Coordinates of C-alpha atoms in Angstrom, one line a residue:
X1 CA 15.4 16.4 -8.2
X2 CA 12.1 15.0 -9.3
X3 CA 12.3 11.3 -8.3
X4 CA 8.7 10.8 -7.4
X5 CA 7.7 9.8 -11.0
X6 CA 10.5 7.2 -11.1
X7 CA 9.8 5.9 -7.6
X8 CA 6.0 5.3 -7.9
X9 CA 5.8 4.0 -11.5
X10 CA 6.8 0.6 -10.0
X11 CA 5.0 -1.6 -12.5
X12 CA 6.4 -0.1 -15.7
X13 CA 9.8 1.6 -15.2
X14 CA 12.8 0.1 -16.9
X15 CA 16.1 1.9 -16.3
X16 CA 19.9 1.4 -16.3
X17 CA 19.9 1.5 -12.5
X18 CA 17.6 -1.5 -12.4
X19 CA 19.7 -3.4 -14.9
X20 CA 22.8 -2.9 -12.7
X21 CA 21.1 -4.4 -9.7
X22 CA 19.2 -7.2 -11.3
X23 CA 21.6 -9.6 -9.5
X24 CA 20.7 -8.1 -6.1
X25 CA 21.0 -11.0 -3.6
X26 CA 20.7 -11.2 0.2
X27 CA 21.9 -13.4 3.0
X28 CA 20.7 -13.5 6.6
X29 CA 23.3 -13.2 9.3
X30 CA 22.2 -14.5 12.7
X31 CA 23.8 -13.6 16.0
X32 CA 22.5 -15.0 19.3
X33 CA 24.0 -14.4 22.7
X34 CA 23.1 -15.2 26.3
X35 CA 24.3 -12.6 28.8
X36 CA 24.7 -13.3 32.5
X37 CA 24.5 -16.4 34.7
X38 CA 21.8 -17.6 35.1
X39 CA 20.7 -16.3 31.7
X40 CA 19.7 -12.7 32.4
X41 CA 19.5 -11.2 28.9
X42 CA 18.8 -13.2 25.7
X43 CA 20.0 -11.2 22.6
X44 CA 19.2 -12.2 19.0
X45 CA 19.9 -10.4 15.8
X46 CA 18.8 -11.5 12.3
X47 CA 20.4 -9.1 9.8
X48 CA 19.6 -9.2 6.1
X49 CA 22.9 -8.3 4.3
X50 CA 23.4 -7.5 0.6
X51 CA 25.7 -10.1 -0.9
X52 CA 28.9 -8.5 -2.3
X53 CA 27.6 -5.0 -1.5
X54 CA 31.1 -3.6 -1.9
X55 CA 30.9 -4.2 -5.7
X56 CA 28.7 -1.2 -6.1
X57 CA 29.1 2.2 -4.3
X58 CA 25.3 2.6 -4.0
X59 CA 24.8 -0.9 -2.5
X60 CA 27.7 -0.3 -0.2
X61 CA 26.2 3.0 1.1
X62 CA 22.8 1.2 1.7
X63 CA 24.5 -1.7 3.5
X64 CA 26.5 0.7 5.8
X65 CA 23.4 2.8 6.6
X66 CA 21.4 -0.3 7.5
X67 CA 24.2 -1.7 9.7
X68 CA 24.3 1.5 11.6
X69 CA 20.5 1.7 11.9
X70 CA 20.0 -1.9 13.0
X71 CA 22.8 -2.0 15.6
X72 CA 22.3 1.6 16.9
X73 CA 25.8 2.9 15.8
X74 CA 27.0 6.1 14.0
X75 CA 29.3 6.1 11.0
X76 CA 30.5 2.6 11.8
X77 CA 32.5 1.3 8.8
X78 CA 32.7 -2.4 9.8
X79 CA 30.8 -5.6 9.1
X80 CA 27.5 -6.6 10.6
X81 CA 29.1 -9.1 12.9
X82 CA 31.6 -6.5 14.2
X83 CA 28.7 -4.1 14.7
X84 CA 26.7 -6.8 16.6
X85 CA 29.6 -7.3 18.9
X86 CA 29.7 -3.6 19.8
X87 CA 25.9 -3.5 20.2
X88 CA 25.9 -6.5 22.5
X89 CA 28.7 -5.1 24.6
X90 CA 26.7 -1.9 25.1
X91 CA 23.5 -3.9 25.9
X92 CA 25.5 -5.8 28.5
X93 CA 26.8 -2.6 30.2
X94 CA 23.3 -1.0 30.1
X95 CA 21.1 -3.9 31.0
X96 CA 22.9 -6.6 32.8
X97 CA 22.9 -5.3 36.4
X98 CA 19.1 -4.8 36.5
X99 CA 18.6 -7.9 34.3
X100 CA 20.6 -10.1 36.7
X101 CA 18.4 -9.0 39.7
X102 CA 15.3 -9.6 37.6
X103 CA 16.5 -13.1 36.6
X104 CA 17.2 -14.0 40.2
X105 CA 13.5 -13.4 41.0
X106 CA 11.8 -14.5 37.8
X107 CA 12.0 -17.5 35.4
X108 CA 11.9 -15.3 32.3
X109 CA 15.0 -13.3 31.4
X110 CA 15.2 -9.9 29.7
X111 CA 15.4 -10.3 26.0
X112 CA 16.2 -8.1 23.0
X113 CA 15.4 -9.4 19.5
X114 CA 16.0 -7.5 16.2
X115 CA 14.8 -8.9 12.9
X116 CA 15.2 -7.4 9.5
X117 CA 13.6 -8.0 6.1
X118 CA 14.5 -6.5 2.7
X119 CA 12.2 -6.0 -0.2
X120 CA 13.1 -4.6 -3.6
X121 CA 10.3 -2.5 -5.3
X122 CA 11.6 -1.5 -8.7
X123 CA 14.3 1.1 -8.2
X124 CA 13.9 1.0 -4.4
X125 CA 15.1 -1.2 -1.5
X126 CA 13.0 -1.1 1.6
X127 CA 14.2 -2.6 5.0
X128 CA 11.8 -3.5 7.7
X129 CA 13.5 -3.5 11.1
X130 CA 11.5 -5.1 13.9
X131 CA 12.6 -4.7 17.5
X132 CA 11.0 -6.9 20.2
X133 CA 12.0 -7.2 23.8
X134 CA 11.5 -6.8 27.5
X135 CA 14.0 -4.7 29.4
X136 CA 12.0 -3.9 32.5
X137 CA 8.9 -1.8 33.2
X138 CA 5.2 -2.6 32.9
X139 CA 5.4 -4.3 29.5
X140 CA 7.7 -5.2 26.7
X141 CA 8.0 -3.4 23.3
X142 CA 7.4 -4.3 19.7
X143 CA 8.3 -1.7 17.1
X144 CA 8.8 -1.8 13.4
X145 CA 10.8 0.7 11.5
X146 CA 10.8 1.1 7.7
X147 CA 13.7 2.6 5.8
X148 CA 13.7 3.0 2.0
X149 CA 16.8 3.6 -0.2
X150 CA 17.3 4.4 -3.9
X151 CA 19.3 1.6 -5.6
X152 CA 20.7 4.2 -7.9
X153 CA 22.6 6.5 -5.6
X154 CA 22.2 4.7 -2.3
X155 CA 20.5 7.6 -0.5
X156 CA 17.6 7.3 1.9
X157 CA 14.3 8.3 0.3
X158 CA 12.2 10.7 2.3
X159 CA 8.6 12.0 2.0
X160 CA 9.9 15.2 0.6
X161 CA 11.6 13.2 -2.2
X162 CA 8.2 11.6 -2.9
X163 CA 5.9 14.6 -2.5
X164 CA 7.9 17.8 -2.5
X165 CA 7.4 20.4 0.2
X166 CA 3.8 21.4 -0.4
X167 CA 1.6 18.3 0.2
X168 CA 2.0 17.7 3.9
X169 CA -1.1 19.5 5.1
X170 CA -3.3 17.6 2.6
X171 CA -1.6 14.3 3.7
X172 CA -2.4 15.0 7.3
X173 CA -6.1 15.4 6.3
X174 CA -6.2 12.1 4.4
X175 CA -4.5 10.2 7.2
X176 CA -6.8 11.7 9.8
X177 CA -9.9 10.8 7.7
X178 CA -8.6 7.2 7.4
X179 CA -8.4 7.0 11.2
X180 CA -11.9 8.4 11.5
X181 CA -13.2 5.8 9.0
X182 CA -11.3 2.9 10.6
X183 CA -12.4 3.6 14.2
X184 CA -15.9 4.8 13.3
X185 CA -15.6 8.3 14.7
X186 CA -16.5 11.7 13.4
X187 CA -13.9 14.1 15.0
X188 CA -10.7 14.3 17.1
X189 CA -12.6 14.3 20.4
X190 CA -14.1 10.9 19.5
X191 CA -10.7 9.7 18.3
X192 CA -9.1 10.7 21.6
X193 CA -11.7 8.6 23.4
X194 CA -10.3 5.6 21.5
X195 CA -6.9 6.3 23.0
X196 CA -5.4 8.5 20.3
X197 CA -3.4 11.7 20.6
X198 CA -4.9 13.8 17.8
X199 CA -2.3 16.6 18.2
X200 CA 0.4 14.0 17.4
X201 CA -1.2 12.8 14.1
X202 CA 1.2 13.9 11.3
X203 CA 3.0 12.3 8.3
X204 CA 5.7 9.9 9.4
X205 CA 9.0 9.0 7.8
X206 CA 8.2 5.4 8.9
X207 CA 6.8 4.4 5.5
X208 CA 7.3 1.9 2.8
X209 CA 6.4 2.0 -0.9
X210 CA 4.3 -0.9 -1.9
X211 CA 4.7 -3.0 -5.1
X212 CA 1.3 -1.6 -6.4
X213 CA 2.5 2.0 -6.1
X214 CA 0.7 2.7 -2.8
X215 CA 2.4 3.8 0.4
X216 CA 2.0 2.4 3.8
X217 CA 2.6 4.5 6.9
X218 CA 3.4 2.8 10.2
X219 CA 2.8 4.3 13.6
X220 CA 4.2 2.3 16.5
X221 CA 2.7 2.3 20.1
X222 CA 2.9 5.8 21.6
X223 CA 3.5 7.5 18.3
X224 CA -0.1 8.6 17.9
X225 CA -2.0 6.5 20.4
X226 CA -1.6 4.8 23.8
X227 CA 0.1 1.4 24.1
X228 CA -3.2 -0.5 24.3
X229 CA -4.1 0.8 20.8
X230 CA -1.2 -1.2 19.4
X231 CA 0.5 -0.4 16.1
X232 CA -1.5 1.5 13.5
X233 CA -0.8 1.2 9.8
X234 CA -2.5 3.4 7.2
X235 CA -2.2 2.8 3.5
X236 CA -2.6 5.4 0.7
X237 CA -3.5 3.9 -2.7
X238 CA -1.4 4.8 -5.7
X239 CA -4.2 7.0 -6.9
X240 CA -4.4 8.9 -3.6
X241 CA -0.6 9.3 -3.5
X242 CA -0.6 10.5 -7.1
X243 CA -3.3 13.1 -6.4
X244 CA -1.0 14.5 -3.6
X245 CA 1.9 14.8 -6.0
X246 CA -0.2 16.7 -8.5
X247 CA -1.2 19.4 -6.1

C-alpha cells in the first residue's frame, strides 16, 4: 500500500475519507485521584476522547487504541473512565507502600500526571501523550509519546508506511547531521562529549506529521542521550522527507 503520497500532501488532498470525518470532534475527560492518607500519590489523567467514536469503525479503532496506550492496558474494550479506574488500581498496588513512607518523611507526595492532545492533519490524527511524574529515585520523569493514525482505516501509521523499507539508512545520516549542526560538533566522539549515545541514534516511531508536510521526531531523555540533555526534537522539512521517499 502506497500511503505516503496521501499522507504527506497535507495541504492539497481532498478525499472521501476526509469528508466522512469533517465533523470530527473531541472532548476532554479529566480524572483526578488522591491515594493514601496523608496524600501519598496524586494521580491525574486528561484524556482527549473522540465524540461519538462508535459511529465509525475507524474512529472506534483509534479511540480504543488510544485508551489502551494512555492507560497502559492491552485489548481493553471499555470506556476511558473504566480504563482509568483499572490503571489507578494498578498504580495504587505498585506505588502506595513506598509512596506512603515517602509522604511520611516529605511534604511533596509522589505524583503521576498523564495529559493528551489530539491534532488532525488532513487524513491523519495524531495524539501527543505526555507523562509527568515522580515515583521515587533521583529525579522525576517527563516523556512525550506521539502516535499517528489514519482516519480512513483506523490503523497506526508507521515509518515504513511513510518511507517504505529502504530509506532508513539515509534517514539515520540526516538525523545525525542535524544533531551535529545543532550542537556544533563534527563527529560522534564530540557528540558523545555532549552526553549523547551515538550508537543509539536511529529513526524512532515517536514522530508526528506536521501540517506543512514535515515530520518531527521526538527523543525522550535516555533515548539517545543522558537525562541532563533533556528531550531532543529533530524536524525534517517536507522537501527532506520527500527526497527520502524518492530514493
